[in-house]
Backbone as ProteinMPNN parsed JSONL, in Angstrom:
{"seq_chain_A": "MFAGKYFAMRILGAATNIGLLILCIIVFASAVIISQYIFGFGISDMQARQWHSVAAYYLMLFLGIHIGLHFNFIFGKAGAFAKCAMAAFALLGIYAVFDRAFLQKL", "coords_chain_A": {"N_chain_A": [[119.773, 76.242, 88.149], [118.931, 73.757, 87.366], [121.239, 72.512, 86.7], [123.918, 70.265, 87.446], [124.394, 67.894, 90.188], [121.892, 66.763, 92.455], [121.975, 66.699, 95.819], [121.217, 65.886, 99.266], [121.289, 68.315, 100.873], [121.153, 70.271, 98.905], [118.678, 69.755, 97.758], [117.032, 70.258, 99.972], [117.609, 72.991, 100.303], [116.659, 74.032, 97.848], [113.935, 73.347, 98.04], [113.262, 74.868, 100.275], [113.699, 77.471, 99.293], [111.786, 77.59, 97.223], [109.486, 77.251, 98.755], [109.657, 79.617, 100.282], [109.266, 81.519, 98.258], [106.626, 80.922, 97.401], [105.216, 81.353, 99.815], [105.76, 84.095, 100.242], [104.401, 85.204, 98.067], [101.768, 84.492, 98.759], [101.474, 85.926, 101.178], [101.786, 88.593, 100.262], [99.683, 88.772, 98.372], [97.44, 88.249, 99.989], [97.602, 90.453, 101.652], [97.001, 92.535, 99.904], [94.382, 91.834, 99.316], [93.213, 92.094, 101.858], [93.525, 94.834, 102.318], [91.865, 95.999, 100.42], [92.286, 98.099, 98.763], [93.227, 98.24, 96.155], [91.842, 96.221, 94.735], [88.556, 94.823, 94.945], [87.805, 91.923, 96.199], [85.939, 88.799, 96.093], [86.437, 87.34, 98.311], [86.097, 86.807, 101.771], [86.944, 89.196, 104.281], [87.854, 88.234, 106.711], [88.672, 85.619, 106.108], [90.816, 86.139, 104.391], [92.5, 87.404, 106.202], [93.094, 85.258, 107.896], [94.495, 83.562, 106.107], [96.631, 85.253, 105.624], [97.819, 85.502, 108.191], [98.529, 82.797, 108.821], [100.239, 82.182, 106.661], [102.224, 84.088, 107.125], [103.33, 83.224, 109.57], [104.374, 80.716, 108.8], [106.148, 81.686, 106.928], [108.042, 82.988, 108.538], [109.097, 80.733, 109.81], [110.2, 79.32, 107.6], [112.061, 81.236, 106.798], [113.825, 81.158, 108.959], [114.83, 78.538, 108.631], [116.048, 78.871, 106.134], [118.038, 80.816, 106.693], [119.476, 79.33, 108.545], [120.487, 77.304, 106.882], [122.341, 78.718, 105.445], [124.116, 79.585, 107.327], [126.928, 79.292, 107.941], [128.062, 80.533, 105.711], [127.085, 83.155, 105.913], [127.789, 84.026, 108.535], [130.337, 83.123, 108.983], [132.752, 84.558, 108.896], [132.64, 86.32, 110.94], [133.506, 88.369, 113.752], [134.534, 87.933, 117.229], [132.893, 89.454, 118.964], [130.646, 89.855, 117.349], [129.802, 87.221, 117.048], [129.045, 86.598, 119.667], [126.938, 88.401, 119.952], [125.211, 87.373, 118.0], [124.639, 84.871, 119.128], [123.286, 85.656, 121.439], [121.091, 86.876, 120.256], [119.955, 84.655, 118.975], [119.248, 83.113, 121.216], [117.343, 84.814, 122.324], [115.449, 84.677, 120.287], [114.693, 81.956, 120.495], [113.553, 81.996, 123.039], [111.396, 83.723, 122.479], [109.886, 82.155, 120.741], [108.691, 80.273, 122.43], [107.501, 81.936, 124.362], [105.636, 83.448, 122.927], [103.986, 81.486, 122.017], [104.433, 80.319, 119.497], [104.655, 77.858, 118.126], [102.169, 76.673, 118.517], [100.58, 78.148, 116.864], [101.023, 77.378, 114.314]], "CA_chain_A": [[118.973, 75.479, 89.074], [118.811, 72.388, 86.899], [122.567, 71.979, 86.405], [124.597, 69.616, 88.554], [123.712, 66.834, 90.927], [121.117, 67.165, 93.62], [122.182, 65.932, 97.037], [120.194, 66.199, 100.277], [121.282, 69.727, 101.277], [120.718, 71.092, 97.779], [117.23, 69.547, 97.645], [116.434, 71.006, 101.082], [117.735, 74.414, 99.988], [115.738, 74.372, 96.757], [112.574, 73.277, 98.566], [113.096, 76.028, 101.158], [113.577, 78.675, 98.459], [110.488, 77.548, 96.553], [108.507, 77.527, 99.809], [109.722, 81.055, 100.579], [108.636, 82.248, 97.158], [105.177, 80.704, 97.47], [104.685, 82.027, 101.002], [105.807, 85.549, 100.011], [103.299, 85.542, 97.165], [100.521, 84.396, 99.526], [101.411, 87.056, 102.122], [101.561, 89.836, 99.518], [98.339, 88.748, 97.782], [96.433, 88.396, 101.041], [97.665, 91.84, 102.132], [96.25, 93.345, 98.94], [92.967, 91.515, 99.502], [92.772, 92.674, 103.133], [93.47, 96.296, 102.234], [90.792, 96.359, 99.497], [92.644, 99.393, 98.187], [93.347, 98.102, 94.712], [90.778, 95.372, 94.219], [87.555, 94.322, 95.874], [87.623, 90.518, 95.871], [84.801, 88.139, 96.695], [86.877, 86.606, 99.492], [85.795, 87.557, 102.99], [88.094, 89.848, 104.921], [88.353, 87.354, 107.777], [89.383, 84.512, 105.479], [92.086, 86.684, 103.92], [93.33, 87.625, 107.401], [93.577, 83.953, 108.342], [95.536, 83.16, 105.165], [97.768, 86.139, 105.839], [98.468, 85.143, 109.451], [99.144, 81.473, 108.712], [101.362, 82.283, 105.737], [103.285, 84.877, 107.762], [104.005, 82.37, 110.546], [105.191, 79.759, 108.068], [107.229, 82.445, 106.303], [109.096, 83.143, 109.56], [109.719, 79.425, 109.99], [111.029, 79.051, 106.431], [113.204, 82.159, 106.837], [114.773, 80.597, 109.923], [115.494, 77.405, 107.988], [116.902, 79.417, 105.076], [119.217, 81.425, 107.323], [120.248, 78.234, 109.12], [121.207, 76.609, 105.819], [123.429, 79.583, 104.988], [124.723, 80.16, 108.526], [128.391, 79.385, 107.816], [128.393, 81.521, 104.687], [126.744, 84.504, 106.381], [128.429, 84.406, 109.782], [131.612, 82.426, 109.129], [133.878, 85.475, 109.055], [132.297, 87.309, 111.977], [134.424, 88.452, 114.885], [134.078, 87.377, 118.501], [131.756, 90.236, 119.459], [129.494, 89.576, 116.497], [129.333, 85.872, 117.362], [128.329, 86.692, 120.944], [125.678, 89.094, 119.682], [124.342, 86.431, 117.278], [124.198, 83.854, 120.083], [122.278, 86.297, 122.28], [119.916, 87.063, 119.409], [119.366, 83.326, 118.793], [118.593, 82.747, 122.48], [116.146, 85.644, 122.407], [114.493, 84.1, 119.352], [114.183, 80.709, 121.075], [112.653, 82.411, 124.118], [110.186, 84.298, 121.891], [109.086, 81.07, 120.173], [107.882, 79.684, 123.488], [106.742, 82.98, 125.036], [104.534, 83.874, 122.055], [103.263, 80.277, 121.608], [104.59, 80.278, 118.05], [104.418, 76.508, 117.604], [100.742, 76.389, 118.544], [99.924, 78.929, 115.828], [101.295, 76.799, 113.002]], "C_chain_A": [[118.906, 74.01, 88.664], [120.16, 71.762, 86.582], [123.157, 71.328, 87.648], [123.749, 68.572, 89.247], [122.977, 67.418, 92.13], [121.382, 66.203, 94.762], [121.231, 66.489, 98.09], [120.145, 67.688, 100.635], [120.814, 70.628, 100.138], [119.21, 70.96, 97.569], [116.511, 70.326, 98.743], [116.484, 72.506, 100.818], [116.78, 74.849, 98.899], [114.293, 74.353, 97.237], [112.284, 74.467, 99.478], [112.901, 77.297, 100.338], [112.239, 78.727, 97.729], [109.373, 77.826, 97.557], [108.476, 79.002, 100.182], [109.023, 81.868, 99.502], [107.121, 82.13, 97.217], [104.567, 81.445, 98.654], [104.711, 83.546, 100.851], [104.66, 85.987, 99.104], [101.97, 85.507, 97.913], [100.378, 85.577, 100.484], [101.12, 88.364, 101.391], [100.148, 89.886, 98.944], [97.267, 88.922, 98.847], [96.442, 89.805, 101.632], [96.893, 92.768, 101.201], [94.755, 93.103, 99.109], [92.428, 92.152, 100.781], [92.594, 94.182, 103.003], [92.289, 96.777, 101.398], [91.028, 97.726, 98.872], [92.666, 99.318, 96.667], [92.145, 97.365, 94.125], [89.787, 95.055, 95.323], [87.24, 92.884, 95.491], [86.395, 89.963, 96.57], [85.153, 87.345, 97.938], [86.589, 87.455, 100.723], [87.077, 88.092, 103.615], [88.705, 88.941, 105.982], [89.142, 86.185, 107.209], [90.745, 84.97, 104.971], [93.029, 86.941, 105.091], [93.898, 86.312, 107.924], [94.686, 83.447, 107.421], [96.807, 83.957, 105.415], [98.538, 85.739, 107.102], [99.189, 83.805, 109.358], [100.363, 81.524, 107.797], [102.517, 83.062, 106.355], [104.042, 84.049, 108.802], [104.886, 81.34, 109.852], [106.353, 80.448, 107.356], [108.374, 82.664, 107.291], [109.833, 81.834, 109.795], [110.659, 79.107, 108.826], [112.232, 79.984, 106.364], [114.265, 81.678, 107.818], [115.532, 79.419, 109.349], [116.463, 77.896, 106.929], [118.179, 80.03, 105.651], [120.097, 80.341, 107.94], [121.045, 77.472, 108.078], [122.422, 77.408, 105.338], [124.224, 80.181, 106.144], [126.23, 80.329, 108.388], [128.801, 80.429, 106.798], [128.182, 82.941, 105.205], [127.612, 84.933, 107.563], [129.808, 83.787, 109.987], [132.785, 83.347, 109.412], [133.635, 86.54, 110.115], [133.314, 87.254, 113.105], [133.776, 87.912, 116.153], [132.86, 88.131, 119.047], [130.501, 89.939, 118.655], [128.929, 88.194, 116.781], [128.582, 85.844, 118.686], [126.971, 87.361, 120.754], [124.707, 88.169, 118.956], [123.811, 85.352, 118.21], [123.117, 84.421, 120.997], [120.975, 86.487, 121.503], [119.203, 85.732, 119.182], [118.642, 82.87, 120.063], [117.311, 83.547, 122.688], [115.056, 85.113, 121.476], [113.877, 82.813, 119.876], [113.207, 81.024, 122.205], [111.33, 82.922, 123.542], [109.284, 83.226, 121.288], [108.165, 80.483, 121.238], [107.005, 80.715, 124.193], [105.506, 83.386, 124.242], [103.705, 82.703, 121.539], [103.274, 80.12, 120.095], [104.217, 78.918, 117.475], [102.937, 76.145, 117.598], [99.99, 77.114, 117.442], [100.162, 78.38, 114.429], [100.206, 75.854, 112.582]], "O_chain_A": [[118.834, 73.125, 89.516], [120.217, 70.585, 86.227], [122.924, 71.783, 88.768], [122.569, 68.388, 88.948], [123.388, 68.415, 92.724], [121.047, 65.021, 94.676], [120.518, 67.459, 97.832], [119.059, 68.265, 100.695], [120.152, 71.637, 100.379], [118.54, 71.939, 97.239], [115.501, 70.98, 98.483], [115.512, 73.215, 101.078], [116.158, 75.907, 98.999], [113.511, 75.237, 96.886], [111.181, 75.012, 99.454], [112.033, 78.111, 100.652], [111.627, 79.79, 97.629], [108.426, 78.551, 97.252], [107.404, 79.576, 100.378], [108.276, 82.799, 99.804], [106.413, 83.13, 97.096], [103.528, 82.09, 98.519], [103.779, 84.221, 101.288], [104.026, 87.015, 99.344], [101.132, 86.391, 97.727], [99.302, 86.163, 100.597], [100.298, 89.158, 101.847], [99.485, 90.921, 99.017], [96.297, 89.652, 98.643], [95.401, 90.299, 102.067], [96.208, 93.682, 101.66], [93.956, 94.037, 99.053], [91.32, 92.687, 100.792], [91.627, 94.744, 103.518], [91.765, 97.863, 101.647], [90.083, 98.422, 98.5], [92.185, 100.22, 95.982], [91.521, 97.815, 93.164], [90.146, 95.024, 96.5], [86.482, 92.65, 94.55], [85.873, 90.562, 97.51], [84.279, 86.74, 98.558], [86.808, 88.666, 100.721], [88.148, 87.501, 103.483], [89.925, 88.886, 106.134], [90.17, 85.801, 107.766], [91.729, 84.244, 105.113], [94.234, 86.715, 104.976], [95.052, 86.257, 108.349], [95.708, 82.956, 107.9], [97.911, 83.412, 105.417], [99.765, 85.649, 107.081], [100.342, 83.695, 109.774], [101.409, 80.966, 108.128], [103.678, 82.722, 106.127], [105.263, 84.159, 108.906], [106.022, 81.115, 110.269], [107.422, 79.859, 107.198], [109.543, 82.541, 106.925], [111.053, 81.825, 109.96], [111.79, 78.673, 109.044], [113.307, 79.577, 105.924], [115.461, 81.778, 107.545], [116.741, 79.302, 109.548], [117.583, 77.393, 106.832], [119.273, 79.783, 105.144], [121.323, 80.42, 107.867], [122.163, 77.037, 108.353], [123.41, 76.833, 104.88], [124.928, 81.175, 105.965], [126.759, 81.4, 108.687], [129.787, 81.138, 107.0], [129.004, 83.824, 104.962], [128.111, 86.058, 107.597], [130.386, 83.918, 111.066], [133.723, 82.951, 110.103], [134.346, 87.544, 110.173], [133.906, 86.209, 113.373], [132.62, 87.489, 116.146], [131.911, 87.516, 119.533], [129.417, 89.79, 119.218], [127.713, 88.005, 116.759], [127.583, 85.136, 118.813], [125.974, 86.93, 121.332], [123.513, 88.171, 119.253], [122.652, 84.956, 118.096], [122.138, 83.738, 121.297], [119.888, 86.278, 122.042], [117.973, 85.683, 119.194], [117.55, 82.307, 119.989], [116.312, 83.016, 123.173], [113.878, 85.101, 121.835], [112.675, 82.593, 119.725], [112.157, 80.392, 122.317], [110.261, 82.592, 124.057], [108.06, 83.36, 121.312], [106.991, 80.227, 120.972], [105.88, 80.402, 124.582], [104.448, 83.638, 124.819], [102.813, 82.898, 120.713], [102.246, 79.824, 119.486], [103.539, 78.839, 116.451], [102.501, 75.376, 116.742], [98.866, 76.732, 117.115], [99.571, 78.862, 113.463], [100.275, 75.275, 111.498]]}, "name": "protein", "num_of_chains": 1, "seq": "MFAGKYFAMRILGAATNIGLLILCIIVFASAVIISQYIFGFGISDMQARQWHSVAAYYLMLFLGIHIGLHFNFIFGKAGAFAKCAMAAFALLGIYAVFDRAFLQKL"}
């Protein structure tokens, strides 16, 4: 991680990966707090639910950025049918962002 030069895409990738790690930890910790199965924390259930929801939405956003950064590596060798299926899936995702008011929930 510390070897080599850092250019813009590498900095963006590292920041995205660190953000993903932090958000995953927040989502997992808030899920444990909400469940109250293991521990009973002094944090209110509603506050933990809000943290969980906000972190989950940002996690989806960061996952989209992460996949976008690795798009050529992941899908570069896909066939024509797979590329059509990915395009349809991407269009469905764009539709869902607006249909579910995703941007307003961030």
